[in-house]
Coordinates of C-alpha atoms in Angstrom, one line a residue:
X295 CA 135.4 145.9 63.2
X296 CA 132.2 145.4 64.8
X297 CA 131.3 143.4 67.5
X298 CA 128.0 142.2 65.3
X299 CA 130.4 142.3 62.1
X300 CA 133.1 140.3 63.6
X301 CA 130.8 137.8 65.2
X302 CA 129.0 136.8 61.7
X303 CA 132.1 136.5 60.2
X304 CA 133.3 134.2 62.6
X305 CA 130.5 131.9 62.5
X306 CA 130.9 132.0 58.6
X307 CA 134.8 131.4 59.2
X308 CA 134.3 128.9 62.0
X309 CA 131.2 126.6 59.7
X310 CA 133.5 126.5 56.6
X311 CA 137.1 125.4 58.9
X312 CA 134.8 122.7 60.8
X313 CA 134.0 120.6 57.7
X314 CA 138.1 119.4 58.6
X315 CA 137.6 118.2 61.3
X316 CA 133.7 117.8 61.6
X317 CA 132.2 117.2 58.4
X318 CA 133.4 115.3 55.4
X319 CA 137.2 116.7 55.0
X320 CA 136.1 118.1 52.1
X321 CA 139.2 120.7 51.5
X322 CA 137.3 123.4 50.8
X323 CA 138.3 125.3 54.3
X324 CA 142.2 124.9 52.9
X325 CA 143.9 128.0 52.1
X326 CA 143.9 127.7 48.6
X327 CA 139.9 127.4 48.1
X328 CA 138.8 129.0 51.8
X329 CA 140.8 132.1 50.8
X330 CA 139.3 132.8 47.2
X331 CA 135.7 131.9 48.9
X332 CA 135.9 134.8 51.9
X333 CA 137.9 137.1 49.4
X334 CA 134.5 136.7 47.1
X335 CA 132.0 137.5 50.2
X336 CA 133.9 140.6 51.4
X337 CA 134.2 141.5 48.1
X338 CA 137.8 141.4 47.3
X339 CA 138.5 138.1 45.3
X340 CA 142.2 139.1 44.4
X341 CA 143.6 139.7 47.1
X342 CA 141.7 136.4 48.5
X343 CA 143.2 134.3 45.9
X344 CA 146.8 135.9 46.9
X345 CA 146.9 135.1 50.4
X346 CA 145.1 132.0 49.9
X347 CA 147.8 130.4 47.3
X348 CA 150.8 131.9 49.3
X349 CA 149.5 130.7 52.4
X350 CA 148.5 127.2 51.1
X351 CA 152.1 127.0 49.0
X352 CA 153.2 128.0 53.2
X353 CA 151.8 124.7 54.7
X354 CA 152.0 122.4 51.2
X355 CA 154.8 120.4 53.6
X356 CA 153.4 121.0 56.8
X357 CA 150.6 117.9 56.8
X358 CA 148.9 116.1 59.8
X359 CA 150.8 113.1 59.5
X360 CA 149.4 110.6 62.3
X361 CA 148.5 111.8 65.1
X362 CA 150.0 115.0 65.2
X363 CA 148.6 118.5 65.3
X364 CA 151.2 121.1 63.5
X365 CA 149.9 124.5 63.1
X366 CA 146.6 124.5 61.3
X367 CA 146.3 126.0 57.7
X368 CA 142.7 126.4 57.5
X369 CA 142.4 129.0 60.0
X370 CA 145.8 130.7 58.9
X371 CA 144.7 131.6 55.8
X372 CA 141.1 132.4 56.5
X373 CA 142.0 134.5 59.1
X374 CA 145.3 135.9 56.9
X375 CA 142.5 136.1 53.8
X376 CA 140.3 138.5 56.4
X377 CA 142.9 140.8 57.9
X378 CA 145.0 141.2 54.3
X379 CA 141.0 142.6 53.1
X380 CA 139.8 144.8 56.1
X381 CA 143.3 146.1 55.8
X382 CA 142.3 147.5 52.2
X383 CA 143.8 145.0 50.2
X384 CA 147.3 144.3 51.5
X385 CA 147.9 140.5 51.2
X386 CA 151.5 140.5 52.4
X387 CA 149.4 141.6 56.2
X388 CA 147.3 138.3 56.0
X389 CA 150.7 136.3 54.2
X390 CA 153.3 137.7 57.5
X391 CA 150.4 136.7 60.5
X392 CA 148.9 133.8 59.0
X393 CA 152.2 131.4 61.2
X394 CA 151.2 132.9 64.0
X395 CA 147.6 132.8 63.7
X396 CA 148.5 128.3 63.0
X397 CA 149.9 128.2 66.3
X398 CA 147.6 129.9 68.3
X399 CA 144.6 127.2 66.3
X400 CA 147.1 124.5 66.8
X401 CA 147.1 124.9 70.6
X402 CA 143.4 125.4 70.5
X403 CA 142.7 122.3 68.6
X404 CA 144.8 120.5 71.0
X405 CA 143.0 121.5 73.6
X406 CA 139.7 120.9 71.7
X407 CA 141.1 117.0 71.1
X408 CA 141.4 116.3 75.0
X409 CA 138.1 117.8 75.7
X410 CA 136.8 114.9 73.2
X411 CA 137.9 112.7 75.6
X412 CA 135.1 113.4 77.9
X413 CA 133.2 112.5 74.5
X414 CA 134.7 108.9 75.2
X415 CA 134.0 108.4 78.0
X416 CA 130.7 109.6 77.9
X417 CA 130.1 107.1 74.8
X418 CA 131.2 104.3 77.0
X419 CA 128.6 105.1 79.6
X420 CA 126.1 105.0 77.1
X421 CA 126.8 102.3 75.3
X422 CA 127.3 100.2 78.8
X423 CA 123.0 100.7 78.4
X424 CA 122.4 100.2 75.2
X425 CA 121.5 103.6 74.6
X426 CA 121.9 104.2 70.6
X427 CA 120.7 108.0 70.2
X428 CA 122.7 109.1 73.2
X429 CA 126.0 107.6 71.5
X430 CA 125.5 109.4 68.5
X431 CA 124.6 113.0 70.1
X432 CA 127.6 112.1 71.9
X433 CA 130.1 112.1 69.5
X434 CA 127.7 114.6 67.1
X435 CA 128.5 117.0 70.2
X436 CA 132.0 117.3 68.8
X437 CA 130.6 119.6 65.9
X438 CA 129.6 121.7 68.8
X439 CA 133.0 121.5 70.5
X440 CA 135.4 122.0 67.3
X441 CA 132.9 125.0 66.3
X442 CA 133.4 126.7 69.2
X443 CA 137.3 125.9 69.9
X444 CA 137.0 127.3 65.4
X445 CA 134.7 130.3 66.5
X446 CA 136.5 132.0 69.6
X447 CA 139.9 132.0 68.0
X448 CA 138.5 133.4 65.2
X449 CA 136.3 136.0 67.1
X450 CA 139.3 137.2 69.2
X451 CA 141.6 137.7 66.0
X452 CA 138.9 139.9 64.0
X453 CA 137.9 141.5 66.9
X454 CA 141.0 142.9 68.3
X455 CA 143.2 142.5 65.9
X456 CA 146.9 141.1 64.1
X457 CA 148.5 142.4 67.4
X458 CA 146.1 140.9 70.3
X459 CA 147.4 137.4 67.9
X460 CA 150.3 138.1 68.2
X461 CA 150.7 139.1 71.8
X462 CA 148.9 136.1 72.8
X463 CA 150.8 133.9 71.3
X464 CA 153.7 134.9 73.1
X465 CA 152.3 135.5 76.7
X466 CA 151.1 131.5 77.1
X467 CA 153.2 130.2 79.6
X468 CA 155.7 127.8 77.8
X469 CA 155.3 124.9 80.4
X470 CA 151.6 125.2 79.8
X471 CA 152.1 124.8 76.0
X472 CA 154.6 122.6 75.5
X473 CA 153.2 120.2 78.8
X474 CA 149.6 119.7 76.7
X475 CA 151.6 119.1 73.7
X476 CA 154.1 117.0 75.7
X477 CA 150.4 115.0 76.7
X478 CA 149.5 114.3 73.4
X479 CA 152.5 112.3 72.7
X480 CA 151.8 110.1 76.4
X481 CA 148.2 109.8 75.2
X482 CA 147.7 107.6 72.8
X483 CA 149.7 105.0 75.3
X484 CA 146.4 104.8 76.9
X485 CA 144.6 103.6 73.5
X486 CA 147.7 101.3 72.2
X487 CA 147.2 99.6 75.9
X488 CA 143.5 99.4 75.3
X489 CA 144.3 97.5 71.6
X490 CA 146.7 95.2 73.7
X491 CA 144.4 94.4 75.8
X492 CA 142.2 93.4 73.4
X493 CA 144.2 90.5 71.7
X494 CA 146.1 88.0 73.1
X495 CA 149.3 89.4 73.9
X496 CA 150.2 86.9 77.1
X497 CA 149.9 84.2 74.2
X498 CA 151.8 86.1 71.5
X499 CA 153.6 88.9 73.5
X500 CA 157.0 87.4 71.1
X501 CA 155.4 89.0 68.4
X502 CA 154.3 92.4 70.3
X503 CA 158.5 92.5 71.3
X504 CA 159.4 91.6 67.3
X505 CA 157.2 94.4 65.9
X506 CA 158.5 96.9 68.6
X507 CA 162.9 95.9 66.9
X508 CA 161.8 95.8 63.6
X509 CA 160.3 100.1 64.2
X510 CA 162.7 101.0 66.9
X511 CA 165.8 99.2 65.5
X512 CA 165.5 99.2 62.1
X513 CA 163.5 102.0 61.4
X514 CA 160.6 99.8 59.4
X515 CA 157.8 101.4 58.9
X516 CA 153.9 100.1 59.7
X517 CA 153.4 99.2 56.1
X518 CA 156.3 97.1 56.3
X519 CA 155.7 95.3 59.3
X520 CA 152.5 94.4 58.6
X521 CA 153.9 92.9 55.5
X522 CA 156.5 90.9 57.1
X523 CA 153.6 89.9 59.8
X524 CA 151.3 89.0 57.0
X525 CA 154.5 86.9 55.7
X526 CA 154.8 84.7 58.9
X527 CA 151.5 84.0 59.6
X528 CA 151.8 82.8 55.4
X529 CA 155.1 80.8 57.0
X530 CA 152.9 79.3 60.0
X531 CA 150.7 78.3 58.4
X532 CA 152.2 76.8 55.2
X533 CA 154.4 74.6 57.5
X534 CA 151.2 73.7 58.8
X535 CA 149.4 72.7 55.5
X536 CA 150.9 69.5 55.9
X537 CA 149.4 68.7 58.6
X538 CA 145.8 69.4 58.0
X539 CA 145.9 70.1 54.6
X540 CA 144.0 73.6 54.6
X541 CA 145.1 77.1 53.7
X542 CA 143.9 79.8 54.6
X543 CA 145.5 82.0 51.4
X544 CA 144.0 79.4 49.2
X545 CA 142.0 80.9 46.6
X546 CA 139.2 78.7 46.4
X547 CA 136.1 80.4 47.2
X548 CA 135.1 83.8 46.4
X549 CA 132.0 84.2 48.9
X550 CA 129.7 85.8 45.9
X551 CA 127.0 82.9 46.8
X552 CA 127.1 83.8 50.4
X553 CA 123.7 85.1 51.8
X554 CA 124.9 88.5 53.1
X555 CA 122.2 91.2 55.7
X556 CA 123.4 94.1 54.2
X557 CA 122.2 95.7 51.2
X558 CA 122.9 98.5 49.2
X559 CA 120.6 100.4 51.2
X560 CA 122.2 99.7 54.5
X561 CA 125.8 100.4 53.0
X562 CA 125.2 104.0 51.7
X563 CA 124.0 104.3 55.3
X564 CA 127.2 103.7 56.4
X565 CA 129.2 105.5 53.5
X566 CA 127.6 108.9 54.5
X567 CA 128.2 108.4 58.5
X568 CA 131.7 107.9 57.4
X569 CA 131.9 111.8 56.8
X570 CA 132.1 112.2 60.1
X571 CA 134.5 109.3 61.3
X572 CA 136.9 112.4 63.2
X573 CA 133.8 113.9 64.7
X574 CA 134.7 112.9 68.3
X575 CA 138.7 112.9 67.1
X576 CA 140.3 112.8 70.3
X577 CA 144.1 112.0 71.9
X578 CA 143.2 108.9 73.9
X579 CA 141.4 106.6 71.1
X580 CA 141.4 109.4 68.5
X581 CA 138.7 108.6 65.5
X582 CA 137.2 105.4 67.5
X583 CA 134.0 107.0 68.4
X584 CA 133.5 107.7 64.7
X585 CA 133.9 104.2 63.7
X586 CA 131.5 102.8 66.3
X587 CA 128.9 105.9 64.7
X588 CA 129.7 104.7 61.3
X589 CA 128.7 101.0 62.3
X590 CA 125.7 101.7 64.9
X591 CA 122.9 101.6 61.5
X592 CA 124.6 97.5 60.2
X593 CA 125.2 97.0 64.2
X594 CA 121.6 97.1 64.7
X595 CA 121.1 94.9 61.5
X596 CA 123.0 92.4 63.0
X597 CA 122.4 92.3 66.3
X598 CA 118.3 91.5 67.7
X599 CA 119.6 90.8 70.8
X600 CA 120.3 93.6 73.3
X601 CA 123.5 92.6 75.1
X602 CA 125.7 91.4 71.7
X603 CA 124.4 94.8 70.5
X604 CA 125.9 96.1 73.2
X605 CA 129.2 94.3 73.5
X606 CA 129.5 94.9 69.4
X607 CA 129.2 98.7 70.1
X608 CA 131.7 98.1 72.6
X609 CA 134.0 96.6 70.8
X610 CA 133.6 98.8 67.5
X611 CA 134.3 102.3 70.4
X612 CA 138.2 100.6 70.7
X613 CA 141.1 102.5 69.1
X614 CA 141.2 103.5 65.8
X615 CA 143.5 105.7 63.4
X616 CA 143.6 106.0 60.1
X617 CA 143.0 108.0 57.0
X618 CA 139.4 109.0 56.6
X619 CA 139.2 107.2 53.1
X620 CA 141.1 104.5 53.5
X621 CA 139.7 104.1 56.8
X622 CA 136.7 102.9 55.1
X623 CA 138.2 100.2 53.8
X624 CA 138.8 98.6 57.4
X625 CA 135.2 99.3 58.1
X626 CA 134.1 97.7 55.5
X627 CA 136.3 94.2 56.2
X628 CA 134.6 94.6 60.2
X629 CA 130.8 94.9 58.6
X630 CA 131.5 90.7 57.1
X631 CA 133.1 89.9 60.5
X632 CA 130.5 91.5 62.5
X633 CA 127.6 89.6 60.5
X634 CA 129.8 86.7 60.9
X635 CA 129.3 87.4 64.7
X636 CA 126.1 88.1 64.9
X637 CA 125.6 84.4 63.0
X638 CA 127.9 82.6 64.7
X639 CA 128.2 83.2 68.6
X640 CA 131.2 81.1 68.9
X641 CA 133.2 83.5 66.7
X642 CA 135.7 84.4 69.3
X643 CA 135.4 89.0 69.0
X644 CA 139.4 88.7 69.4
X645 CA 139.0 87.7 65.4
X646 CA 137.5 91.6 64.3
X647 CA 139.8 93.3 67.0
X648 CA 143.3 92.1 65.6
X649 CA 141.5 92.4 62.1
X650 CA 140.9 96.6 62.9
X651 CA 144.0 96.2 64.2
X652 CA 146.1 94.9 61.2
X653 CA 144.7 96.6 58.7
X654 CA 144.3 100.3 60.2
X655 CA 148.2 101.1 60.6
X656 CA 148.9 99.6 57.1
X657 CA 146.2 101.5 55.5
X658 CA 146.6 104.6 57.4
X659 CA 150.2 105.1 56.1
X660 CA 148.6 104.1 52.0
X661 CA 146.3 106.7 52.7
X662 CA 148.5 109.2 54.4
X663 CA 151.5 109.0 51.7
X664 CA 149.0 108.9 48.1
X665 CA 145.8 111.0 49.3
X666 CA 147.2 113.4 52.0
X667 CA 151.0 113.7 51.1
X668 CA 150.9 112.8 46.9
X669 CA 147.8 113.9 45.7
X670 CA 147.1 116.9 47.4
X671 CA 150.1 118.4 47.8
X672 CA 150.0 118.0 43.6
X673 CA 146.5 119.9 42.9
X674 CA 147.4 122.3 45.5
X675 CA 150.7 123.7 43.8
X676 CA 148.9 123.9 40.7
X677 CA 146.0 125.5 42.3
X678 CA 148.3 127.8 44.2
X679 CA 150.1 129.0 41.6
X680 CA 146.8 129.8 39.5
X681 CA 145.7 132.3 42.6
X682 CA 149.2 133.7 42.9
X683 CA 148.1 134.6 39.3
X684 CA 145.0 136.0 39.9
X685 CA 143.0 133.5 38.1
X686 CA 139.7 132.0 39.3
X687 CA 140.6 128.9 38.2
X688 CA 142.8 128.0 41.2
X689 CA 141.0 127.2 43.8
X690 CA 138.9 124.8 40.9
X691 CA 141.5 122.7 40.4
X692 CA 142.5 122.2 44.0
X693 CA 138.9 121.4 44.8
X694 CA 137.6 119.5 42.0
X695 CA 139.6 116.4 42.1
X696 CA 139.7 115.9 46.0
X697 CA 135.8 116.1 46.0
X698 CA 135.5 113.5 43.9
X699 CA 138.6 111.0 45.5
X700 CA 136.8 111.9 49.3
X701 CA 133.7 110.4 47.8
X702 CA 134.9 107.8 45.4
X703 CA 137.4 106.6 47.0
X704 CA 134.9 106.2 50.5
X705 CA 132.2 104.5 49.0
X706 CA 134.1 101.6 47.0
X707 CA 136.5 101.1 49.9
X708 CA 133.6 99.8 52.0
X709 CA 131.8 98.6 49.0
X710 CA 135.4 96.4 47.9
X711 CA 135.9 96.2 51.7
X712 CA 132.6 94.3 52.4
X713 CA 133.4 91.9 49.9
X714 CA 136.7 91.2 50.7
X715 CA 135.9 90.6 54.4
X716 CA 132.7 88.0 53.1
X717 CA 135.3 86.6 50.7
X718 CA 137.5 86.3 54.1
X719 CA 134.3 85.2 56.3
X720 CA 133.4 82.8 53.9
X721 CA 136.8 80.7 53.8
X722 CA 137.5 81.0 57.1
X723 CA 134.1 78.7 57.6
X724 CA 134.3 76.5 54.7
X725 CA 138.1 75.4 55.9
X726 CA 137.4 75.4 59.8
X727 CA 140.0 77.7 59.8
X728 CA 138.7 80.4 62.8
X729 CA 141.6 79.3 65.6
X730 CA 144.3 80.0 62.6
X731 CA 143.1 82.8 61.8
X732 CA 142.6 85.0 65.2
X733 CA 146.2 83.6 65.1
X734 CA 147.4 85.7 62.1
X735 CA 145.3 88.4 62.8
X736 CA 146.6 88.3 66.7
X737 CA 150.2 87.8 64.6
X738 CA 150.0 91.0 62.5
X739 CA 147.5 93.0 65.0
X740 CA 150.0 93.2 67.7
X741 CA 153.2 93.7 65.4
X742 CA 151.5 96.4 63.6
X743 CA 150.6 97.5 67.3
X744 CA 154.4 97.7 68.1
X745 CA 155.4 100.2 65.8
X746 CA 152.2 102.6 65.9
X747 CA 153.8 102.6 69.8
X748 CA 156.5 103.9 68.4
X749 CA 155.3 106.0 65.6
X750 CA 152.7 107.6 68.5
X751 CA 153.7 107.4 71.4
X752 CA 156.7 110.1 72.7
X753 CA 158.2 110.5 76.3
X754 CA 161.6 112.5 75.5
X755 CA 163.7 113.7 78.5
X756 CA 165.4 116.4 78.7
X757 CA 167.9 116.5 82.1
X758 CA 171.4 116.8 81.6
X759 CA 173.7 116.8 84.2
X760 CA 177.7 117.3 84.7
X761 CA 179.7 113.9 85.8
X762 CA 183.1 114.0 86.3
X763 CA 183.2 117.1 84.4
X764 CA 181.7 115.7 81.5
X765 CA 177.7 116.3 79.8
X766 CA 175.6 113.1 80.6
X767 CA 172.2 113.5 79.0
X768 CA 169.5 111.4 80.5
X769 CA 167.9 109.7 77.0
X770 CA 171.0 109.3 75.3
X771 CA 171.8 107.1 78.7
X772 CA 168.2 105.5 78.5
X773 CA 168.8 104.9 74.3
X774 CA 171.9 102.6 75.4
X775 CA 170.4 100.8 77.2
X776 CA 166.6 100.3 75.2
X777 CA 165.9 102.8 72.2
X778 CA 161.9 103.9 73.1
X779 CA 162.4 102.1 75.9
X780 CA 160.0 104.7 78.2
X781 CA 157.4 104.7 75.4
X782 CA 156.8 101.3 76.1
X783 CA 157.2 101.2 80.0
X784 CA 154.4 103.4 79.8
X785 CA 152.2 101.9 77.2
X786 CA 153.0 98.2 79.5
X787 CA 152.6 100.3 82.7
X788 CA 148.9 101.1 81.0
X789 CA 148.2 98.3 80.3
X790 CA 149.1 96.3 83.9
X791 CA 146.7 99.1 85.3
X792 CA 143.9 98.3 82.6
X793 CA 143.9 95.1 83.5
X794 CA 143.9 95.6 87.3
X795 CA 141.6 98.2 88.1
X796 CA 137.9 99.4 86.3
X797 CA 138.6 102.3 86.6
X798 CA 142.1 101.9 84.4
X799 CA 140.9 104.5 81.6
X800 CA 140.6 107.5 84.2
X801 CA 143.8 106.4 86.3
X802 CA 146.3 106.5 82.8
X803 CA 144.6 109.6 81.2
X804 CA 145.2 111.2 84.9
X805 CA 148.7 109.8 84.9
X806 CA 149.3 111.2 81.2
X807 CA 148.1 115.1 82.2
X808 CA 150.3 114.7 84.7
X809 CA 153.8 112.9 83.3
X810 CA 153.6 115.6 80.3
X811 CA 152.4 119.1 82.6
X812 CA 154.7 118.4 85.4
X813 CA 157.3 116.7 83.5
X814 CA 157.6 119.8 81.3
X815 CA 156.9 122.3 83.9
X816 CA 159.9 120.6 86.1
X817 CA 162.3 120.6 83.0
X818 CA 161.9 116.9 83.3
X819 CA 160.7 116.5 79.5

């Protein structure tokens, strides 16, 4: 393929794949759809359907659940389709090449997630200055980062051929590749430590410990732990009900008569911005800047005082990770809480941070299970099966329900999340239960955070040695002392560093890279 043709085709493929992280999460770059689109563009729809359907089935169980970055199905499907058509309509070539291309893309995406950490810290600086436009531009710079990454991977693959891709994947230094992977599982400890710092962990540390025990020893998932946290909080209030006669969970007010500051037009602005929630996704705080970007129109309306506005921006730039659809429910509830905070300066900001932490974990689990593992898999199986039979309706059967789910679930999660938040705020105010709500949110928030530490932060030790003729595995020894000891220890050390130093973020990030890369280089991890 000529350089000019490779440039043009690479730009088109990069723009198509960009939707996965950059804009909307529309599923149009999934192999079953992207393969057909590319096949149509290159004049061989049938090969596009066959390669797209085959690669979709290959990657059907490979889902980016939580913060994992598996081999990329989108790039694998599109480049595989291009190779198959360029080789004269040979689907087997594209299918065979799909996995090495997907692994190469995985490496580059990890690089992009690390580059975006720089963007997040630039945004911190602009937030401290109250410069909204620069915060927004910094977030949208993630579009350029991902486009460049996808473009480079596609261009070199198309320009230099399949053998070049396979050789490049094989030539990557194992210590660097595995070191960056190890770093990617340590960096979430920085975000978790920041989250703990925002809550009153010194007073409620016992619930952080309880969440850890439930996740590590009983192997309960985030949703189960959040429900247990809610049950504990409800029990605490039930026991105190006799003393003050109040009950935060009593359904005696729906907040319908409460005057709101946001109208339908304002909610739509937040809704449209939520399609860019993953544009600057990163290993430190994940979708924090996307969350802040979506909240900005509402925060501008809530806070007329510059200092209060800057504080609100910083508050909504904390760690955030949730499924892009169900995450809008968290945005909706947070809108209501920020609205109340703007009216009542006595309201503790910890309420907002704790509520976000309490909601994001379980809603992320529900979103991954419902939308990724269930709906998308069902539609993919049907669509890919039809594509393999050369039926052009296969991609349509896949994409139409996914687009409808994307639009309607995002809108209704924001709309009803905001309504629920208003109801919650109204109940809190009328019952004078702010302190108790802070306690409840902190209890659930800390337990969920502990569960997320167990899920996201990984630091397995690979060291082994022979003692008295027996092989001793260090990780097994640590597990006998306390399972999950190192992830928890790293998170708490980072928590201490963040409390002690204003440059704590940078120190923790550098430490994560040092531990990950040198740990792999010297065989410790």
